[in-house]
């Protein structure tokens, strides 16, 4: 229904919103259309992010070995359209220029990942000197833009996958902790924010249930292009090992490095916000169940000391159990929690899925996903605008998990690659979600920072180069992989300089190379 102009005008006067456009924005998105950088706490950080495989390229250069993402990208999965990260956007050779762009944009922090297979090509043992030199130089040049480092971003060394099955084996825990130890020792004097795993819940689901991301393990009828794996049990097993590896790594950092380095360590999950499709009791319970399976699967052990009861009940003997000592070490094993958030999913109760004998984690959830779009968004080409979902998600974490320190590690809008530098939908999206974040802070959320995904257009995990999230466009047809600032880069730079959020867009001195 379209609200009349006269009604909008009256409401703008009643609510004290001084701009007619602002009231329309408020009613469509639920957040007021004006704020500045200084409305956020001074210690709050704004940044942007990428990951190693998605930007670096140089996959077999200077001693790097292959990762499971390399193998997966070359396996012929149709959603990559024959593309891969062999060259990606040549970040391995263009990192100095990219750091200059960060300075131009005014980034306060930058989130990136270290390639395990570049630093320790055999997965354990000897350090690759050239890999060490690369990351040392990168971090040294980056230091003005607070480094936030992820240790594992879907890219376990392939050699460990071949040797013992990677994360389906408990052996992965020991090797990961040893790798993390090297990173803390070599880089911890300059890196104060560490994340063990990116989207740990999605890595387990997409990599071992759907087969939609590395290492592409799944079983019929649940996954896509399944040739190996077991969708009914492996996601739970992998998640279990990720939690054990995370807790052991945090324990190592706290005991060996924290006193000297004064850093912080946490883990990252993807947080959809689940809304009931209808207001029925069944759908409301379904939304809570979906939150338990997606967020609670990892956050409940970390905060409360075990998996959610509904997850244990529905998964039965397919989900491993923790020993008493393991639970003691997992509970509280974080200094912060990282959340990636993009949009809302609507769910409807689906009790019939529990009546099948063979179930995966999605069937255990007993929900059916429903999609709703508003305002003409072309989903899935773009995410539907639902900024209140971020506010609700942060409030949920505050209420359910004791208001832990939170970083929004990823938030952004996708658009088809090669469209235009005038990415107005992305500007609208970022402005709305940052406004919702401000509302959440004012309501008591303990959120410490926000990172746009992504700083540059890059090789996306679920679409290759088909679409991009970047503040900067990368010309893939140019052998120099030239970077160009989009409207969103100028908007974000303008915001970080302390100017008013959405308009006017004041173009900064961001370089056009």
Coordinates of C-alpha atoms in Angstrom, one line a residue:
X1 CA 0.0 0.0 0.0
X2 CA 1.3 3.5 -0.9
X3 CA 1.2 6.0 1.9
X4 CA -0.2 9.4 0.7
X5 CA 2.0 12.4 0.6
X6 CA -0.2 14.3 3.0
X7 CA -0.1 11.5 5.6
X8 CA 3.7 11.3 5.2
X9 CA 4.0 15.1 5.8
X10 CA 1.8 15.0 8.9
X11 CA 3.8 12.1 10.3
X12 CA 7.1 13.8 9.6
X13 CA 5.9 16.8 11.7
X14 CA 4.6 14.5 14.5
X15 CA 7.8 12.6 14.7
X16 CA 10.1 15.6 14.4
X17 CA 11.8 14.3 11.4
X18 CA 12.8 17.4 9.5
X19 CA 13.0 16.0 6.0
X20 CA 10.1 14.6 3.9
X21 CA 12.5 12.0 2.4
X22 CA 13.5 11.0 5.9
X23 CA 10.0 10.0 6.9
X24 CA 9.6 7.9 3.8
X25 CA 12.9 6.2 4.6
X26 CA 11.8 5.7 8.2
X27 CA 8.6 3.9 7.3
X28 CA 10.2 1.7 4.6
X29 CA 13.3 0.7 6.5
X30 CA 12.6 1.5 10.2
X31 CA 15.6 3.8 10.7
X32 CA 15.9 7.5 10.6
X33 CA 17.8 8.9 7.7
X34 CA 20.6 11.0 9.3
X35 CA 23.6 10.3 11.4
X36 CA 27.4 11.0 11.5
X37 CA 30.5 9.2 12.4
X38 CA 30.6 11.0 15.7
X39 CA 27.2 9.6 16.7
X40 CA 29.1 6.3 17.3
X41 CA 31.5 5.8 20.2
X42 CA 35.0 7.0 19.5
X43 CA 36.4 3.5 20.1
X44 CA 34.0 1.9 17.7
X45 CA 35.8 1.0 14.5
X46 CA 34.6 1.1 10.9
X47 CA 36.4 -0.9 8.3
X48 CA 36.0 -3.3 5.3
X49 CA 37.1 -6.8 4.5
X50 CA 38.3 -9.4 2.1
X51 CA 39.9 -12.9 2.4
X52 CA 43.1 -14.5 1.0
X53 CA 41.7 -16.8 -1.7
X54 CA 39.2 -14.2 -2.9
X55 CA 41.8 -11.5 -3.6
X56 CA 45.4 -12.8 -3.6
X57 CA 45.7 -15.0 -6.7
X58 CA 49.3 -16.3 -7.2
X59 CA 48.0 -19.7 -6.1
X60 CA 51.2 -21.6 -6.9
X61 CA 53.7 -18.7 -6.6
X62 CA 56.4 -18.3 -4.0
X63 CA 55.9 -21.7 -2.4
X64 CA 52.2 -21.6 -1.8
X65 CA 50.4 -25.0 -1.9
X66 CA 46.8 -25.7 -2.9
X67 CA 43.9 -25.3 -0.6
X68 CA 40.6 -27.0 -0.6
X69 CA 39.1 -23.9 -2.2
X70 CA 41.6 -24.2 -5.1
X71 CA 40.4 -27.8 -5.6
X72 CA 36.8 -26.9 -5.3
X73 CA 36.9 -24.0 -7.7
X74 CA 38.5 -26.3 -10.4
X75 CA 36.0 -29.1 -9.8
X76 CA 33.5 -27.8 -12.4
X77 CA 30.8 -26.5 -10.1
X78 CA 28.3 -24.6 -12.3
X79 CA 27.9 -21.5 -10.1
X80 CA 31.5 -20.5 -10.7
X81 CA 31.0 -20.4 -14.5
X82 CA 34.5 -21.8 -15.1
X83 CA 36.0 -19.1 -13.0
X84 CA 38.5 -19.5 -10.1
X85 CA 40.8 -17.7 -7.8
X86 CA 44.1 -18.6 -9.6
X87 CA 44.6 -14.9 -10.2
X88 CA 41.6 -13.6 -8.4
X89 CA 42.1 -9.8 -8.4
X90 CA 45.9 -10.1 -8.1
X91 CA 46.0 -8.8 -4.6
X92 CA 49.3 -10.7 -4.0
X93 CA 51.0 -8.2 -6.3
X94 CA 48.7 -5.1 -5.8
X95 CA 48.5 -5.0 -2.0
X96 CA 50.6 -1.8 -1.7
X97 CA 48.1 0.0 -4.0
X98 CA 45.2 -1.5 -2.2
X99 CA 46.5 -0.2 1.1
X100 CA 46.8 3.3 -0.4
X101 CA 43.1 3.0 -1.4
X102 CA 42.3 2.1 2.2
X103 CA 44.0 5.4 3.3
X104 CA 42.1 7.3 0.6
X105 CA 38.8 5.8 1.9
X106 CA 39.7 6.5 5.5
X107 CA 39.3 2.9 6.7
X108 CA 39.8 2.7 10.5
X109 CA 40.3 -1.1 10.3
X110 CA 40.8 -3.8 7.7
X111 CA 39.7 -7.5 8.0
X112 CA 41.6 -10.1 5.9
X113 CA 42.7 -13.7 6.2
X114 CA 46.0 -15.5 6.1
X115 CA 46.3 -18.3 3.7
X116 CA 47.4 -21.3 5.7
X117 CA 48.8 -23.0 2.6
X118 CA 50.9 -20.0 1.7
X119 CA 52.4 -19.7 5.2
X120 CA 52.8 -23.4 5.9
X121 CA 52.5 -25.3 2.5
X122 CA 52.6 -28.8 4.1
X123 CA 49.9 -27.9 6.6
X124 CA 52.3 -28.4 9.4
X125 CA 56.0 -28.1 10.0
X126 CA 58.2 -25.7 8.0
X127 CA 57.2 -22.1 7.4
X128 CA 57.4 -20.8 3.8
X129 CA 59.8 -17.9 4.1
X130 CA 58.3 -16.0 1.2
X131 CA 54.8 -16.4 2.5
X132 CA 56.0 -15.1 5.9
X133 CA 57.7 -12.1 4.2
X134 CA 54.5 -11.3 2.3
X135 CA 52.3 -11.2 5.3
X136 CA 54.9 -9.3 7.4
X137 CA 55.2 -6.6 4.8
X138 CA 51.4 -6.5 4.3
X139 CA 50.8 -6.1 8.0
X140 CA 53.6 -3.5 8.4
X141 CA 52.1 -1.3 5.7
X142 CA 48.6 -1.9 6.9
X143 CA 49.3 -1.0 10.6
X144 CA 47.6 2.4 10.4
X145 CA 44.4 0.6 9.5
X146 CA 43.8 -1.7 12.5
X147 CA 44.4 -5.3 11.3
X148 CA 41.7 -7.9 12.0
X149 CA 43.0 -11.3 10.9
X150 CA 41.0 -14.4 10.2
X151 CA 42.9 -17.7 10.4
X152 CA 40.6 -19.9 8.4
X153 CA 38.4 -18.7 5.6
X154 CA 37.2 -21.9 3.9
X155 CA 40.8 -22.7 2.8
X156 CA 42.3 -25.6 4.7
X157 CA 45.5 -26.9 2.9
X158 CA 44.5 -29.5 0.4
X159 CA 47.4 -31.7 1.6
X160 CA 45.6 -32.2 5.0
X161 CA 42.3 -32.9 3.2
X162 CA 44.1 -35.6 1.2
X163 CA 46.0 -37.0 4.2
X164 CA 43.2 -37.5 6.7
X165 CA 40.0 -36.0 5.4
X166 CA 40.5 -32.5 6.7
X167 CA 37.9 -31.3 9.2
X168 CA 36.0 -34.6 9.4
X169 CA 39.1 -35.9 11.3
X170 CA 40.0 -34.9 14.9
X171 CA 43.6 -34.6 13.6
X172 CA 42.7 -31.3 12.1
X173 CA 42.4 -29.8 15.6
X174 CA 46.1 -30.2 16.5
X175 CA 47.3 -29.0 13.1
X176 CA 45.1 -25.9 13.3
X177 CA 46.3 -25.0 16.7
X178 CA 50.0 -25.4 15.6
X179 CA 49.3 -23.1 12.6
X180 CA 47.6 -20.5 14.8
X181 CA 50.6 -20.6 17.1
X182 CA 52.9 -19.6 14.2
X183 CA 50.6 -16.7 13.3
X184 CA 50.4 -15.4 16.9
X185 CA 54.2 -15.7 17.3
X186 CA 55.0 -14.1 14.0
X187 CA 52.3 -11.4 13.7
X188 CA 50.8 -10.9 17.1
X189 CA 53.0 -8.0 18.0
X190 CA 51.1 -6.0 15.4
X191 CA 47.8 -7.9 15.1
X192 CA 45.5 -7.5 18.1
X193 CA 42.3 -8.9 16.7
X194 CA 42.1 -12.6 15.7
X195 CA 39.2 -14.7 14.4
X196 CA 39.7 -18.4 14.3
X197 CA 37.0 -19.3 11.7
X198 CA 35.0 -17.3 9.3
X199 CA 31.3 -18.4 9.2
X200 CA 32.0 -21.6 11.0
X201 CA 28.3 -22.6 10.7
X202 CA 28.2 -22.0 7.0
X203 CA 31.5 -23.8 6.4
X204 CA 29.9 -26.9 8.1
X205 CA 26.6 -26.6 6.3
X206 CA 27.6 -25.5 2.8
X207 CA 30.8 -27.5 2.7
X208 CA 29.5 -30.8 4.2
X209 CA 25.7 -30.8 3.8
X210 CA 24.9 -28.9 0.6
X211 CA 28.3 -29.4 -1.1
X212 CA 28.0 -25.8 -2.2
X213 CA 31.3 -24.5 -0.9
X214 CA 34.8 -26.1 -0.2
X215 CA 35.4 -28.9 0.2
X216 CA 32.2 -29.8 -1.5
X217 CA 31.3 -32.9 0.5
X218 CA 27.6 -34.0 0.6
X219 CA 25.4 -37.0 -0.1
X220 CA 22.2 -37.5 -2.1
X221 CA 19.5 -36.3 -1.9
X222 CA 20.6 -33.3 0.1
X223 CA 23.5 -31.9 -1.7
X224 CA 24.6 -30.7 -5.1
X225 CA 26.9 -32.7 -7.4
X226 CA 27.7 -35.1 -4.5
X227 CA 30.6 -37.6 -5.1
X228 CA 31.7 -38.1 -1.5
X229 CA 30.5 -37.2 2.0
X230 CA 27.6 -37.8 4.3
X231 CA 25.2 -34.9 4.7
X232 CA 23.4 -36.5 7.6
X233 CA 26.4 -36.6 10.0
X234 CA 29.4 -34.7 8.6
X235 CA 28.1 -31.2 9.2
X236 CA 27.7 -32.0 12.9
X237 CA 31.1 -33.7 13.1
X238 CA 32.9 -30.8 11.4
X239 CA 31.2 -28.2 13.6
X240 CA 32.3 -30.3 16.6
X241 CA 35.9 -30.2 15.5
X242 CA 35.8 -26.5 14.7
X243 CA 34.6 -25.8 18.2
X244 CA 37.3 -28.0 19.7
X245 CA 39.9 -26.3 17.5
X246 CA 38.6 -22.9 18.3
X247 CA 38.6 -23.5 22.1
X248 CA 42.1 -25.0 22.0
X249 CA 43.4 -22.0 20.0
X250 CA 41.9 -19.5 22.4
X251 CA 43.3 -21.3 25.3
X252 CA 46.8 -21.2 23.7
X253 CA 46.5 -17.5 22.9
X254 CA 45.3 -16.6 26.4
X255 CA 47.9 -18.7 28.1
X256 CA 50.9 -17.9 25.9
X257 CA 50.4 -14.6 24.2
X258 CA 47.6 -12.4 25.6
X259 CA 49.5 -11.0 28.6
X260 CA 52.4 -9.8 26.3
X261 CA 50.4 -8.9 23.2
X262 CA 47.2 -7.6 24.8
X263 CA 45.1 -8.8 21.9
X264 CA 41.7 -10.3 21.5
X265 CA 40.4 -13.5 19.9
X266 CA 37.0 -14.8 18.8
X267 CA 35.1 -16.8 16.2
X268 CA 32.7 -15.7 13.4
X269 CA 29.3 -17.1 12.3
X270 CA 26.8 -16.0 9.7
X271 CA 23.7 -14.6 11.3
X272 CA 20.5 -14.6 9.2
X273 CA 17.6 -13.1 11.0
X274 CA 14.7 -15.5 10.9
X275 CA 11.2 -14.2 10.9
X276 CA 8.1 -16.4 11.2
X277 CA 6.2 -16.5 7.9
X278 CA 2.9 -16.1 9.7
X279 CA 2.0 -15.1 13.3
X280 CA 1.0 -18.7 14.1
X281 CA 2.5 -20.3 17.2
X282 CA 4.0 -23.0 15.0
X283 CA 5.8 -20.5 12.7
X284 CA 7.0 -18.4 15.7
X285 CA 8.6 -21.6 17.2
X286 CA 10.0 -22.5 13.8
X287 CA 11.8 -19.1 13.6
X288 CA 13.3 -19.7 17.1
X289 CA 14.3 -23.2 16.0
X290 CA 16.1 -21.8 13.0
X291 CA 18.0 -19.4 15.2
X292 CA 19.0 -22.3 17.5
X293 CA 20.3 -24.3 14.5
X294 CA 22.2 -21.5 12.8
X295 CA 23.4 -19.3 15.7
X296 CA 22.9 -21.5 18.7
X297 CA 24.8 -24.4 17.2
X298 CA 28.0 -22.4 17.9
X299 CA 27.0 -19.7 20.3
X300 CA 25.3 -21.9 22.8
X301 CA 28.4 -24.0 23.5
X302 CA 30.5 -20.9 23.6
X303 CA 28.2 -19.0 26.0
X304 CA 26.2 -21.6 27.8
X305 CA 28.4 -24.7 27.6
X306 CA 26.6 -27.1 25.2
X307 CA 24.5 -27.4 22.1
X308 CA 20.9 -26.2 22.2
X309 CA 18.5 -28.8 23.5
X310 CA 16.4 -28.8 20.3
X311 CA 19.5 -29.3 18.2
X312 CA 20.6 -32.3 20.3
X313 CA 17.1 -33.7 20.3
X314 CA 16.5 -33.5 16.6
X315 CA 19.9 -34.6 15.5
X316 CA 20.0 -37.5 18.0
X317 CA 23.1 -39.7 17.8
X318 CA 24.4 -37.9 14.7
X319 CA 25.7 -35.0 16.7
X320 CA 28.8 -35.8 18.8
X321 CA 28.8 -35.1 22.6
X322 CA 31.4 -33.1 24.4
X323 CA 33.3 -34.4 27.4
X324 CA 33.0 -32.5 30.7
X325 CA 36.5 -31.1 30.2
X326 CA 35.8 -30.1 26.6
X327 CA 32.7 -28.2 27.7
X328 CA 34.6 -26.4 30.4
X329 CA 37.2 -25.2 27.8
X330 CA 34.7 -24.3 25.2
X331 CA 32.4 -22.3 27.4
X332 CA 33.6 -18.7 27.5
X333 CA 36.4 -19.3 25.0
X334 CA 36.1 -15.9 23.3
X335 CA 36.9 -12.3 23.8
X336 CA 34.4 -11.3 21.1
X337 CA 32.0 -12.8 18.7
X338 CA 32.0 -12.0 15.0
X339 CA 28.7 -11.9 13.0
X340 CA 28.2 -11.7 9.3
X341 CA 24.8 -10.5 8.4
X342 CA 23.1 -9.7 5.1
X343 CA 19.3 -10.2 5.2
X344 CA 16.2 -11.8 6.6
X345 CA 14.8 -15.2 5.9
X346 CA 11.2 -16.1 6.6
X347 CA 10.5 -19.6 7.9
X348 CA 7.4 -21.8 8.1
X349 CA 7.0 -24.8 10.4
X350 CA 7.6 -28.1 8.6
X351 CA 7.1 -30.9 11.1
X352 CA 6.9 -33.5 8.3
X353 CA 10.7 -33.3 7.7
X354 CA 11.2 -34.9 11.1
X355 CA 9.3 -38.0 10.0
X356 CA 11.9 -39.1 7.4
X357 CA 14.4 -41.7 8.5
X358 CA 17.3 -40.0 6.7
X359 CA 17.8 -36.4 7.6
X360 CA 20.4 -33.7 7.2
X361 CA 20.8 -30.6 9.4
X362 CA 18.2 -28.7 7.4
X363 CA 15.6 -31.4 7.8
X364 CA 16.4 -31.5 11.5
X365 CA 15.6 -27.8 11.6
X366 CA 12.0 -28.7 10.5
X367 CA 11.4 -25.4 8.7
X368 CA 10.6 -24.4 5.1
X369 CA 12.3 -21.2 3.9
X370 CA 10.0 -18.5 2.4
X371 CA 11.3 -15.4 0.6
X372 CA 9.7 -12.0 0.6
X373 CA 10.9 -9.0 -1.3
X374 CA 9.8 -5.4 -0.9
X375 CA 10.4 -2.3 -2.8
X376 CA 11.1 -4.0 -6.1
X377 CA 14.5 -5.5 -5.1
X378 CA 15.6 -8.1 -7.6
X379 CA 16.3 -11.0 -5.3
X380 CA 18.7 -12.8 -5.4
X381 CA 20.5 -10.3 -7.7
X382 CA 20.3 -8.0 -4.7
X383 CA 19.5 -8.7 -1.1
X384 CA 16.1 -7.3 0.0
X385 CA 16.5 -4.3 2.3
X386 CA 15.6 -5.2 5.8
X387 CA 17.9 -3.2 8.1
X388 CA 15.7 -3.8 11.1
X389 CA 16.8 -7.5 10.9
X390 CA 20.3 -6.4 12.0
X391 CA 18.8 -4.5 14.9
X392 CA 16.7 -7.5 15.9
X393 CA 19.6 -9.9 15.5
X394 CA 21.9 -7.8 17.8
X395 CA 19.1 -7.5 20.3
X396 CA 18.6 -11.2 20.2
X397 CA 22.3 -11.9 20.8
X398 CA 22.2 -9.4 23.7
X399 CA 19.2 -11.0 25.3
X400 CA 20.0 -14.7 24.6
X401 CA 23.8 -14.7 25.0
X402 CA 24.5 -12.1 27.7
X403 CA 25.4 -9.2 25.5
X404 CA 28.9 -10.3 24.5
X405 CA 31.3 -8.0 22.6
X406 CA 30.3 -8.2 18.9
X407 CA 31.9 -7.2 15.6
X408 CA 29.8 -7.1 12.5
X409 CA 32.5 -8.6 10.3
X410 CA 30.5 -8.6 7.1
X411 CA 27.6 -6.6 5.8
X412 CA 27.0 -5.4 2.3
X413 CA 24.9 -5.5 -0.9
X414 CA 25.6 -7.5 -4.0
X415 CA 25.1 -6.3 -7.5
X416 CA 25.9 -7.9 -10.9
X417 CA 29.6 -7.2 -11.8
X418 CA 30.3 -4.8 -14.7
X419 CA 27.1 -2.8 -14.1
X420 CA 28.0 0.7 -13.1
X421 CA 30.2 2.7 -10.7
X422 CA 27.0 4.5 -9.6
X423 CA 26.0 1.7 -7.1
X424 CA 23.1 3.7 -5.5
X425 CA 21.4 0.5 -4.1
X426 CA 24.6 -0.3 -2.2
X427 CA 24.8 3.2 -0.8
X428 CA 21.1 2.9 0.3
X429 CA 21.8 -0.5 1.8
X430 CA 24.9 0.5 3.8
X431 CA 23.3 3.7 5.0
X432 CA 20.2 1.8 6.2
X433 CA 22.1 -1.0 8.0
X434 CA 24.6 1.4 9.7
X435 CA 21.6 3.4 10.9
X436 CA 20.1 0.2 12.3
X437 CA 23.4 -0.6 14.0
X438 CA 23.3 2.8 15.6
X439 CA 19.8 2.1 16.9
X440 CA 21.1 -1.2 18.3
X441 CA 23.9 0.5 20.1
X442 CA 21.6 3.0 21.6
X443 CA 19.5 0.1 22.8
X444 CA 22.4 -1.4 24.6
X445 CA 24.1 -3.7 22.1
X446 CA 27.8 -4.3 22.9
X447 CA 28.9 -4.0 19.3
X448 CA 32.4 -2.8 18.8
X449 CA 32.9 -2.5 15.1
X450 CA 31.4 -2.8 11.6
X451 CA 33.1 -4.0 8.4
X452 CA 31.7 -3.5 4.9
X453 CA 31.9 -6.6 2.7
X454 CA 33.8 -6.1 0.6
X455 CA 36.5 -3.5 0.2
X456 CA 37.1 -4.6 -3.4
X457 CA 35.1 -6.7 -5.9
X458 CA 36.5 -10.2 -5.6
X459 CA 36.0 -13.9 -6.2
X460 CA 32.8 -14.6 -4.3
X461 CA 32.3 -17.9 -2.5
X462 CA 28.8 -18.5 -4.0
X463 CA 29.1 -16.9 -7.4
X464 CA 32.7 -16.3 -8.5
X465 CA 32.8 -13.0 -10.4
X466 CA 29.2 -13.0 -11.4
X467 CA 28.4 -10.3 -8.9
X468 CA 30.4 -8.1 -6.6
X469 CA 30.0 -6.5 -3.2
X470 CA 33.0 -4.1 -3.5
X471 CA 33.3 -0.5 -2.7
X472 CA 35.8 -0.6 -5.5
X473 CA 35.2 -2.0 -8.9
X474 CA 38.0 -4.2 -10.3
X475 CA 38.3 -4.4 -14.1
X476 CA 38.8 -8.1 -14.8
X477 CA 39.4 -7.5 -18.5
X478 CA 42.4 -5.2 -17.7
X479 CA 45.7 -7.1 -17.2
X480 CA 46.5 -4.6 -14.5
X481 CA 43.2 -5.3 -12.6
X482 CA 42.6 -1.6 -12.3
X483 CA 40.6 -0.5 -9.3
X484 CA 37.9 2.2 -9.6
X485 CA 36.0 3.8 -6.7
X486 CA 32.2 3.3 -6.9
X487 CA 29.7 5.8 -5.5
X488 CA 29.7 3.6 -2.3
X489 CA 33.4 4.2 -1.8
X490 CA 32.9 7.9 -1.9
X491 CA 29.9 7.7 0.4
X492 CA 31.7 5.6 2.9
X493 CA 34.8 7.9 2.8
X494 CA 32.5 10.9 3.3
X495 CA 30.8 9.2 6.3
X496 CA 34.2 8.3 7.9
X497 CA 35.3 11.9 7.5
X498 CA 32.4 12.9 9.8
X499 CA 29.9 14.2 7.3
X500 CA 26.2 13.5 7.1
X501 CA 25.2 10.0 5.9
X502 CA 23.2 9.8 2.7
X503 CA 23.3 13.1 0.9
X504 CA 24.9 15.1 -0.5
X505 CA 27.6 12.7 -1.8
X506 CA 30.8 14.7 -1.5
X507 CA 33.4 13.1 -3.8
X508 CA 36.7 12.6 -2.0
X509 CA 40.2 12.5 -3.4
X510 CA 39.9 8.7 -3.8
X511 CA 42.2 7.8 -6.6
X512 CA 40.9 6.6 -10.0
X513 CA 43.7 4.5 -11.3

